[in-house]
Amino acid sequence: MSDPSLSGPIRLAIEAGGDRLDKALSLLAPEGAGLSRSRLRRLIEEGAVSVESGGTVTDPSSKVKAGEVYVVTPPPPADPVPTAQDIPLDVVFEDGHLIVVNKPAGMVVHPAPGAQEGTLVNALLNHCGDSLSGIGGERRPGIVHRIDKET
């Protein structure tokens, strides 16, 4: 979860040049800002990173220059409450307390930055409706799994 005090533009000063932009910024990003290298790569490609001296940078592989200050302007956080979506599920077993699903490879399990829709959670919210239990009173299903996106 990202720190709410880190909302808005983030200034990152480059001390030594030569690294790829996405790598350099990920090493400088504040703890808890949710700025992994892959997220920074997407933000750069989307035009959310600029050089303070002027201009937007859209190539994550561009080399940084010593002394430059980059400004990362992430979009506002998305609503943390996932929405139900009519996505077909391969239900192996289901009763009043448990559902076992054969998740297709490539389907993300929980909504996250870059994958807010089309996830297993979105499909289960639609399939199970209000019977799907949440965590701490929130409509945020606590899915038990040991699988990644490609499994």
CSV table of N, CA and C in Angstrom, one decimal:
chain,number,residue,atom,x,y,z
A,1,MET,N,0.9,-1.2,0.0
A,1,MET,CA,0.0,0.0,0.0
A,1,MET,C,0.9,1.2,0.0
A,2,SER,N,0.6,2.2,-0.7
A,2,SER,CA,1.4,3.4,-0.8
A,2,SER,C,1.0,4.4,0.3
A,3,ASP,N,2.0,5.2,0.7
A,3,ASP,CA,1.9,6.2,1.7
A,3,ASP,C,1.1,7.4,1.2
A,4,PRO,N,-0.1,7.7,1.8
A,4,PRO,CA,-0.8,8.8,1.3
A,4,PRO,C,-0.1,10.2,1.3
A,5,SER,N,0.9,10.3,2.2
A,5,SER,CA,1.7,11.5,2.2
A,5,SER,C,2.6,11.7,0.9
A,6,LEU,N,2.7,10.6,0.1
A,6,LEU,CA,3.5,10.7,-1.1
A,6,LEU,C,2.6,11.0,-2.3
A,7,SER,N,1.4,11.4,-2.1
A,7,SER,CA,0.6,11.7,-3.3
A,7,SER,C,1.1,13.0,-3.9
A,8,GLY,N,0.9,13.1,-5.2
A,8,GLY,CA,1.3,14.3,-6.0
A,8,GLY,C,2.7,14.0,-6.6
A,9,PRO,N,3.3,15.0,-7.2
A,9,PRO,CA,4.6,14.9,-7.9
A,9,PRO,C,5.7,14.5,-6.9
A,10,ILE,N,6.6,13.7,-7.4
A,10,ILE,CA,7.8,13.3,-6.6
A,10,ILE,C,9.0,13.7,-7.4
A,11,ARG,N,9.9,14.5,-6.8
A,11,ARG,CA,11.1,15.0,-7.4
A,11,ARG,C,12.3,14.0,-7.0
A,12,LEU,N,13.0,13.6,-8.0
A,12,LEU,CA,14.1,12.7,-7.8
A,12,LEU,C,15.3,13.2,-8.5
A,13,ALA,N,16.4,13.5,-7.7
A,13,ALA,CA,17.6,14.1,-8.3
A,13,ALA,C,18.6,13.0,-8.6
A,14,ILE,N,19.2,13.1,-9.8
A,14,ILE,CA,20.2,12.1,-10.2
A,14,ILE,C,21.5,12.6,-9.8
A,15,GLU,N,22.3,11.8,-9.1
A,15,GLU,CA,23.7,12.2,-8.7
A,15,GLU,C,24.7,11.7,-9.7
A,16,ALA,N,24.5,10.5,-10.2
A,16,ALA,CA,25.5,9.9,-11.2
A,16,ALA,C,24.7,9.5,-12.4
A,17,GLY,N,25.2,9.9,-13.6
A,17,GLY,CA,24.6,9.6,-14.8
A,17,GLY,C,24.9,8.2,-15.4
A,18,GLY,N,24.2,7.9,-16.5
A,18,GLY,CA,24.6,6.7,-17.2
A,18,GLY,C,23.6,5.5,-17.1
A,19,ASP,N,22.8,5.4,-16.0
A,19,ASP,CA,21.9,4.4,-15.9
A,19,ASP,C,20.6,4.6,-16.7
A,20,ARG,N,19.9,3.5,-17.0
A,20,ARG,CA,18.6,3.7,-17.7
A,20,ARG,C,17.7,4.5,-16.7
A,21,LEU,N,16.8,5.2,-17.3
A,21,LEU,CA,15.9,6.1,-16.6
A,21,LEU,C,15.1,5.3,-15.6
A,22,ASP,N,14.4,4.2,-16.0
A,22,ASP,CA,13.5,3.5,-15.2
A,22,ASP,C,14.3,2.9,-14.0
A,23,LYS,N,15.5,2.4,-14.2
A,23,LYS,CA,16.3,1.8,-13.1
A,23,LYS,C,16.8,2.9,-12.2
A,24,ALA,N,17.3,4.0,-12.7
A,24,ALA,CA,17.7,5.1,-11.8
A,24,ALA,C,16.6,5.6,-10.9
A,25,LEU,N,15.4,5.8,-11.5
A,25,LEU,CA,14.3,6.4,-10.7
A,25,LEU,C,13.8,5.4,-9.7
A,26,SER,N,13.8,4.1,-10.0
A,26,SER,CA,13.4,3.1,-9.1
A,26,SER,C,14.3,3.0,-7.8
A,27,LEU,N,15.6,3.2,-8.1
A,27,LEU,CA,16.6,3.2,-7.0
A,27,LEU,C,16.4,4.4,-6.1
A,28,LEU,N,15.9,5.5,-6.6
A,28,LEU,CA,15.8,6.8,-5.8
A,28,LEU,C,14.4,6.9,-5.2
A,29,ALA,N,13.4,6.2,-5.7
A,29,ALA,CA,12.0,6.4,-5.3
A,29,ALA,C,11.9,6.2,-3.8
A,30,PRO,N,11.1,7.0,-3.1
A,30,PRO,CA,10.9,6.9,-1.7
A,30,PRO,C,10.2,5.6,-1.3
A,31,GLU,N,10.6,5.0,-0.2
A,31,GLU,CA,9.9,3.8,0.4
A,31,GLU,C,8.4,4.0,0.5
A,32,GLY,N,7.7,3.1,0.0
A,32,GLY,CA,6.2,3.2,0.2
A,32,GLY,C,5.5,3.9,-0.9
A,33,ALA,N,6.3,4.5,-1.9
A,33,ALA,CA,5.7,5.3,-3.0
A,33,ALA,C,5.0,4.4,-4.0
A,34,GLY,N,5.2,3.1,-4.0
A,34,GLY,CA,4.6,2.2,-5.0
A,34,GLY,C,5.3,2.4,-6.4
A,35,LEU,N,6.5,2.8,-6.4
A,35,LEU,CA,7.2,3.0,-7.7
A,35,LEU,C,8.2,2.0,-8.0
A,36,SER,N,7.8,0.8,-8.4
A,36,SER,CA,8.7,-0.3,-8.8
A,36,SER,C,9.2,0.1,-10.2
A,37,ARG,N,10.2,-0.6,-10.6
A,37,ARG,CA,10.8,-0.3,-11.9
A,37,ARG,C,9.8,-0.5,-13.0
A,38,SER,N,9.0,-1.6,-12.9
A,38,SER,CA,8.0,-1.8,-14.0
A,38,SER,C,6.9,-0.7,-14.0
A,39,ARG,N,6.5,-0.3,-12.8
A,39,ARG,CA,5.5,0.8,-12.7
A,39,ARG,C,6.1,2.1,-13.2
A,40,LEU,N,7.3,2.4,-12.9
A,40,LEU,CA,8.0,3.6,-13.5
A,40,LEU,C,8.1,3.5,-15.0
A,41,ARG,N,8.4,2.3,-15.5
A,41,ARG,CA,8.5,2.1,-16.9
A,41,ARG,C,7.1,2.5,-17.6
A,42,ARG,N,6.0,2.1,-17.0
A,42,ARG,CA,4.7,2.4,-17.6
A,42,ARG,C,4.4,3.9,-17.4
A,43,LEU,N,4.8,4.5,-16.3
A,43,LEU,CA,4.5,5.9,-16.1
A,43,LEU,C,5.4,6.8,-17.1
A,44,ILE,N,6.6,6.3,-17.3
A,44,ILE,CA,7.4,7.1,-18.3
A,44,ILE,C,6.8,7.0,-19.7
A,45,GLU,N,6.4,5.8,-20.1
A,45,GLU,CA,5.8,5.6,-21.4
A,45,GLU,C,4.5,6.4,-21.5
A,46,GLU,N,3.7,6.6,-20.4
A,46,GLU,CA,2.5,7.3,-20.4
A,46,GLU,C,2.7,8.8,-20.3
A,47,GLY,N,3.9,9.3,-20.2
A,47,GLY,CA,4.2,10.7,-20.2
A,47,GLY,C,4.1,11.3,-18.8
A,48,ALA,N,4.2,10.5,-17.7
A,48,ALA,CA,4.0,11.0,-16.4
A,48,ALA,C,5.3,11.4,-15.7
A,49,VAL,N,6.4,11.4,-16.5
A,49,VAL,CA,7.8,11.7,-16.0
A,49,VAL,C,8.3,12.8,-16.9
A,50,SER,N,8.8,13.9,-16.2
A,50,SER,CA,9.4,15.0,-16.9
A,50,SER,C,10.7,15.4,-16.3
A,51,VAL,N,11.5,16.1,-17.1
A,51,VAL,CA,12.8,16.6,-16.6
A,51,VAL,C,12.5,18.0,-16.0
A,52,GLU,N,12.9,18.3,-14.8
A,52,GLU,CA,12.6,19.6,-14.2
A,52,GLU,C,13.0,20.8,-15.1
A,53,SER,N,14.1,20.6,-15.8
A,53,SER,CA,14.6,21.7,-16.7
A,53,SER,C,13.7,21.9,-17.9
A,54,GLY,N,12.8,21.0,-18.1
A,54,GLY,CA,11.8,21.1,-19.3
A,54,GLY,C,11.7,19.9,-20.1
A,55,GLY,N,10.5,19.5,-20.4
A,55,GLY,CA,10.3,18.4,-21.3
A,55,GLY,C,9.9,17.1,-20.6
A,56,THR,N,9.0,16.3,-21.3
A,56,THR,CA,8.5,15.0,-20.9
A,56,THR,C,9.4,14.0,-21.5
A,57,VAL,N,9.7,12.9,-20.7
A,57,VAL,CA,10.5,11.8,-21.1
A,57,VAL,C,9.6,10.6,-21.3
A,58,THR,N,9.7,9.9,-22.5
A,58,THR,CA,8.8,8.8,-22.7
A,58,THR,C,9.5,7.5,-23.1
A,59,ASP,N,10.8,7.5,-22.9
A,59,ASP,CA,11.6,6.3,-23.2
A,59,ASP,C,12.3,5.8,-21.9
A,60,PRO,N,11.8,4.7,-21.4
A,60,PRO,CA,12.4,4.2,-20.1
A,60,PRO,C,13.8,3.8,-20.2
A,61,SER,N,14.3,3.5,-21.4
A,61,SER,CA,15.7,3.1,-21.6
A,61,SER,C,16.6,4.3,-21.8
A,62,SER,N,16.1,5.5,-21.8
A,62,SER,CA,17.0,6.6,-22.0
A,62,SER,C,18.0,6.8,-20.9
A,63,LYS,N,19.1,7.2,-21.1
A,63,LYS,CA,20.2,7.4,-20.1
A,63,LYS,C,20.0,8.7,-19.3
A,64,VAL,N,20.2,8.6,-18.0
A,64,VAL,CA,20.0,9.8,-17.2
A,64,VAL,C,21.4,10.5,-17.1
A,65,LYS,N,21.3,11.8,-16.9
A,65,LYS,CA,22.4,12.7,-16.8
A,65,LYS,C,22.6,13.1,-15.3
A,66,ALA,N,23.8,13.1,-14.9
A,66,ALA,CA,24.1,13.6,-13.5
A,66,ALA,C,23.6,15.0,-13.4
A,67,GLY,N,23.0,15.3,-12.2
A,67,GLY,CA,22.5,16.6,-11.9
A,67,GLY,C,21.1,16.9,-12.4
A,68,GLU,N,20.5,16.1,-13.2
A,68,GLU,CA,19.1,16.3,-13.6
A,68,GLU,C,18.2,16.0,-12.5
A,69,VAL,N,17.1,16.6,-12.5
A,69,VAL,CA,16.0,16.4,-11.5
A,69,VAL,C,14.8,15.9,-12.3
A,70,TYR,N,14.3,14.8,-12.0
A,70,TYR,CA,13.1,14.2,-12.7
A,70,TYR,C,11.9,14.4,-11.8
A,71,VAL,N,10.8,14.7,-12.4
A,71,VAL,CA,9.5,14.8,-11.7
A,71,VAL,C,8.6,13.7,-12.1
A,72,VAL,N,8.2,12.8,-11.2
A,72,VAL,CA,7.3,11.7,-11.5
A,72,VAL,C,5.9,12.2,-10.9
A,73,THR,N,4.9,12.2,-11.8
A,73,THR,CA,3.6,12.6,-11.4
A,73,THR,C,2.6,11.4,-11.6
A,74,PRO,N,2.5,10.6,-10.6
A,74,PRO,CA,1.6,9.4,-10.7
A,74,PRO,C,0.2,9.9,-10.8
A,75,PRO,N,-0.7,9.1,-11.4
A,75,PRO,CA,-2.1,9.4,-11.4
A,75,PRO,C,-2.7,9.3,-10.0
A,76,PRO,N,-3.8,9.9,-9.7
A,76,PRO,CA,-4.4,9.7,-8.4
A,76,PRO,C,-4.7,8.3,-8.1
A,77,PRO,N,-4.6,7.8,-6.9
A,77,PRO,CA,-4.9,6.4,-6.6
A,77,PRO,C,-6.3,6.0,-7.0
A,78,ALA,N,-6.4,4.8,-7.5
A,78,ALA,CA,-7.7,4.3,-7.9
A,78,ALA,C,-8.5,3.9,-6.7
A,79,ASP,N,-9.8,3.9,-6.9
A,79,ASP,CA,-10.7,3.4,-5.8
A,79,ASP,C,-10.3,2.0,-5.4
A,80,PRO,N,-10.0,1.8,-4.1
A,80,PRO,CA,-9.5,0.5,-3.6
A,80,PRO,C,-10.6,-0.6,-3.6
A,81,VAL,N,-11.9,-0.2,-3.9
A,81,VAL,CA,-12.9,-1.1,-3.8
A,81,VAL,C,-13.1,-1.8,-5.2
A,82,PRO,N,-12.8,-3.1,-5.4
A,82,PRO,CA,-12.9,-3.7,-6.7
A,82,PRO,C,-14.4,-3.8,-7.1
A,83,THR,N,-14.6,-3.8,-8.4
A,83,THR,CA,-15.9,-3.9,-9.0
A,83,THR,C,-16.2,-5.3,-9.5
A,84,ALA,N,-17.4,-5.7,-9.5
A,84,ALA,CA,-17.8,-6.9,-10.1
A,84,ALA,C,-17.8,-6.9,-11.6
A,85,GLN,N,-17.3,-7.9,-12.2
A,85,GLN,CA,-17.3,-8.0,-13.7
A,85,GLN,C,-17.7,-9.4,-14.1
A,86,ASP,N,-18.5,-9.4,-15.2
A,86,ASP,CA,-19.0,-10.7,-15.7
A,86,ASP,C,-17.9,-11.4,-16.5
A,87,ILE,N,-17.0,-12.1,-15.8
A,87,ILE,CA,-15.9,-12.8,-16.4
A,87,ILE,C,-16.2,-14.3,-16.2
A,88,PRO,N,-16.2,-15.1,-17.2
A,88,PRO,CA,-16.5,-16.6,-17.0
A,88,PRO,C,-15.4,-17.2,-16.1
A,89,LEU,N,-15.9,-18.1,-15.2
A,89,LEU,CA,-15.1,-18.8,-14.3
A,89,LEU,C,-15.2,-20.3,-14.5
A,90,ASP,N,-14.1,-21.0,-14.3
A,90,ASP,CA,-14.1,-22.5,-14.4
A,90,ASP,C,-14.2,-22.9,-12.9
A,91,VAL,N,-15.4,-23.1,-12.4
A,91,VAL,CA,-15.7,-23.5,-11.0
A,91,VAL,C,-15.5,-25.0,-10.8
A,92,VAL,N,-14.6,-25.4,-10.0
A,92,VAL,CA,-14.3,-26.8,-9.8
A,92,VAL,C,-15.2,-27.4,-8.7
A,93,PHE,N,-15.4,-26.5,-7.6
A,93,PHE,CA,-16.2,-26.9,-6.5
A,93,PHE,C,-16.7,-25.6,-5.9
A,94,GLU,N,-18.0,-25.7,-5.4
A,94,GLU,CA,-18.6,-24.6,-4.7
A,94,GLU,C,-19.6,-25.0,-3.7
A,95,ASP,N,-19.6,-24.5,-2.5
A,95,ASP,CA,-20.6,-24.7,-1.5
A,95,ASP,C,-20.8,-23.4,-0.8
A,96,GLY,N,-21.5,-23.4,0.3
A,96,GLY,CA,-21.8,-22.1,1.0
A,96,GLY,C,-20.6,-21.5,1.7
A,97,HIS,N,-19.5,-22.2,1.8
A,97,HIS,CA,-18.3,-21.6,2.5
A,97,HIS,C,-17.0,-21.6,1.7
A,98,LEU,N,-17.0,-22.3,0.5
A,98,LEU,CA,-15.8,-22.4,-0.2
A,98,LEU,C,-16.1,-22.5,-1.7
A,99,ILE,N,-15.2,-21.9,-2.5
A,99,ILE,CA,-15.2,-22.0,-3.9
A,99,ILE,C,-13.8,-22.3,-4.4
A,100,VAL,N,-13.7,-23.3,-5.3
A,100,VAL,CA,-12.4,-23.7,-5.9
A,100,VAL,C,-12.6,-23.4,-7.4
A,101,VAL,N,-11.6,-22.6,-7.9
A,101,VAL,CA,-11.7,-22.1,-9.2
A,101,VAL,C,-10.4,-22.5,-10.0
A,102,ASN,N,-10.5,-23.0,-11.2
A,102,ASN,CA,-9.4,-23.2,-12.0
A,102,ASN,C,-9.1,-21.9,-12.8
A,103,LYS,N,-8.1,-21.2,-12.2
A,103,LYS,CA,-7.8,-19.8,-12.8
A,103,LYS,C,-7.0,-20.0,-14.1
A,104,PRO,N,-7.4,-19.3,-15.1
A,104,PRO,CA,-6.6,-19.3,-16.4
A,104,PRO,C,-5.3,-18.6,-16.2
A,105,ALA,N,-4.3,-19.2,-16.8
A,105,ALA,CA,-3.0,-18.5,-16.9
A,105,ALA,C,-3.1,-17.1,-17.5
A,106,GLY,N,-2.4,-16.2,-16.9
A,106,GLY,CA,-2.5,-14.8,-17.4
A,106,GLY,C,-3.5,-13.9,-16.7
A,107,MET,N,-4.3,-14.5,-15.9
A,107,MET,CA,-5.3,-13.7,-15.2
A,107,MET,C,-4.7,-13.3,-13.8
A,108,VAL,N,-4.7,-12.0,-13.6
A,108,VAL,CA,-4.2,-11.5,-12.3
A,108,VAL,C,-5.2,-11.8,-11.2
A,109,VAL,N,-4.7,-12.1,-10.0
A,109,VAL,CA,-5.6,-12.5,-8.9
A,109,VAL,C,-6.3,-11.3,-8.3
A,110,HIS,N,-5.5,-10.4,-7.7
A,110,HIS,CA,-6.0,-9.2,-7.0
A,110,HIS,C,-5.8,-8.0,-7.8
A,111,PRO,N,-6.8,-7.0,-7.8
A,111,PRO,CA,-6.5,-5.8,-8.5
A,111,PRO,C,-5.3,-5.1,-7.9
A,112,ALA,N,-4.5,-4.5,-8.8
A,112,ALA,CA,-3.3,-3.7,-8.4
A,112,ALA,C,-3.0,-2.7,-9.4
A,113,PRO,N,-2.1,-1.8,-9.1
A,113,PRO,CA,-1.8,-0.8,-10.1
A,113,PRO,C,-1.4,-1.5,-11.5
A,114,GLY,N,-2.0,-1.0,-12.5
A,114,GLY,CA,-1.8,-1.6,-13.8
A,114,GLY,C,-2.8,-2.8,-14.2
A,115,ALA,N,-3.5,-3.3,-13.2
A,115,ALA,CA,-4.5,-4.3,-13.4
A,115,ALA,C,-5.6,-4.2,-12.4
A,116,GLN,N,-6.4,-3.2,-12.7
A,116,GLN,CA,-7.6,-2.9,-11.8
A,116,GLN,C,-8.8,-3.7,-12.2
A,117,GLU,N,-8.8,-4.2,-13.4
A,117,GLU,CA,-10.0,-4.9,-13.9
A,117,GLU,C,-9.6,-6.2,-14.6
A,118,GLY,N,-10.5,-7.1,-14.8
A,118,GLY,CA,-10.2,-8.4,-15.4
A,118,GLY,C,-9.5,-9.4,-14.5
A,119,THR,N,-9.6,-9.1,-13.2
A,119,THR,CA,-8.9,-10.0,-12.2
A,119,THR,C,-9.8,-11.1,-11.7
A,120,LEU,N,-9.3,-12.1,-11.0
A,120,LEU,CA,-10.1,-13.1,-10.4
A,120,LEU,C,-11.0,-12.5,-9.4
A,121,VAL,N,-10.5,-11.5,-8.6
A,121,VAL,CA,-11.4,-10.9,-7.6
A,121,VAL,C,-12.6,-10.3,-8.3
A,122,ASN,N,-12.4,-9.6,-9.4
A,122,ASN,CA,-13.5,-9.0,-10.2
A,122,ASN,C,-14.6,-10.0,-10.6
A,123,ALA,N,-14.0,-11.1,-11.1
A,123,ALA,CA,-14.9,-12.2,-11.5
A,123,ALA,C,-15.7,-12.9,-10.4
A,124,LEU,N,-15.0,-13.1,-9.2
A,124,LEU,CA,-15.6,-13.7,-8.1
A,124,LEU,C,-16.7,-12.8,-7.4
A,125,LEU,N,-16.4,-11.5,-7.4
A,125,LEU,CA,-17.4,-10.5,-6.9
A,125,LEU,C,-18.7,-10.6,-7.7
A,126,ASN,N,-18.6,-10.8,-9.0
A,126,ASN,CA,-19.8,-11.0,-9.9
A,126,ASN,C,-20.4,-12.3,-9.6
A,127,HIS,N,-19.6,-13.4,-9.6
A,127,HIS,CA,-20.2,-14.8,-9.4
A,127,HIS,C,-20.8,-15.0,-8.1
A,128,CYS,N,-20.2,-14.5,-7.0
A,128,CYS,CA,-20.6,-14.8,-5.7
A,128,CYS,C,-21.5,-13.7,-5.1
A,129,GLY,N,-21.5,-12.5,-5.6
A,129,GLY,CA,-22.3,-11.4,-5.1
A,129,GLY,C,-22.0,-11.1,-3.7
A,130,ASP,N,-22.9,-10.8,-2.8
A,130,ASP,CA,-22.7,-10.5,-1.5
A,130,ASP,C,-22.3,-11.6,-0.6
A,131,SER,N,-22.3,-12.8,-1.1
A,131,SER,CA,-21.9,-14.0,-0.2
A,131,SER,C,-20.4,-14.1,-0.1
A,132,LEU,N,-19.6,-13.4,-0.9
A,132,LEU,CA,-18.2,-13.4,-0.8
A,132,LEU,C,-17.8,-12.5,0.4
A,133,SER,N,-17.1,-13.2,1.3
A,133,SER,CA,-16.7,-12.5,2.5
A,133,SER,C,-15.6,-11.5,2.2
A,134,GLY,N,-15.5,-10.4,3.0
A,134,GLY,CA,-14.5,-9.4,2.9
A,134,GLY,C,-13.5,-9.5,4.1
A,135,ILE,N,-12.7,-8.5,4.1
A,135,ILE,CA,-11.7,-8.4,5.2
A,135,ILE,C,-12.0,-7.1,6.0
A,136,GLY,N,-12.1,-7.2,7.3
A,136,GLY,CA,-12.3,-6.0,8.1
A,136,GLY,C,-13.6,-5.2,7.8
A,137,GLY,N,-14.6,-5.9,7.3
A,137,GLY,CA,-15.8,-5.2,6.9
A,137,GLY,C,-15.8,-4.6,5.6
A,138,GLU,N,-14.7,-4.6,4.9
A,138,GLU,CA,-14.6,-4.0,3.6
A,138,GLU,C,-14.9,-5.1,2.5
A,139,ARG,N,-15.4,-4.6,1.4
A,139,ARG,CA,-15.6,-5.5,0.2
A,139,ARG,C,-14.3,-5.8,-0.5
A,140,ARG,N,-13.4,-6.4,0.2
A,140,ARG,CA,-12.1,-6.7,-0.4
A,140,ARG,C,-11.8,-8.2,-0.1
A,141,PRO,N,-12.1,-9.0,-1.0
A,141,PRO,CA,-12.0,-10.5,-0.7
A,141,PRO,C,-10.6,-10.9,-0.4
A,142,GLY,N,-10.6,-11.7,0.7
A,142,GLY,CA,-9.3,-12.3,1.1
A,142,GLY,C,-9.1,-13.7,0.4
A,143,ILE,N,-8.7,-13.7,-0.8
A,143,ILE,CA,-8.6,-14.9,-1.5
A,143,ILE,C,-7.3,-15.6,-1.1
A,144,VAL,N,-7.4,-16.9,-0.7
A,144,VAL,CA,-6.2,-17.6,-0.4
A,144,VAL,C,-5.7,-18.3,-1.6
A,145,HIS,N,-4.4,-18.0,-1.9
A,145,HIS,CA,-3.8,-18.6,-3.1
A,145,HIS,C,-2.3,-18.6,-3.0
A,146,ARG,N,-1.7,-19.4,-3.8
A,146,ARG,CA,-0.3,-19.4,-3.9
A,146,ARG,C,0.1,-19.5,-5.4
A,147,ILE,N,-0.5,-18.6,-6.1
A,147,ILE,CA,-0.3,-18.6,-7.6
A,147,ILE,C,0.0,-17.2,-8.1
A,148,ASP,N,0.8,-17.2,-9.2
A,148,ASP,CA,1.1,-15.9,-9.8
A,148,ASP,C,0.2,-15.7,-11.0
A,149,LYS,N,0.4,-14.6,-11.7
A,149,LYS,CA,-0.4,-14.3,-12.8
A,149,LYS,C,-0.4,-15.4,-13.9
A,150,GLU,N,0.8,-15.9,-14.2
A,150,GLU,CA,1.0,-16.8,-15.3
A,150,GLU,C,0.6,-18.3,-15.0
A,151,THR,N,0.3,-18.6,-13.7
A,151,THR,CA,0.0,-19.9,-13.3
A,151,THR,C,-1.5,-20.2,-13.5
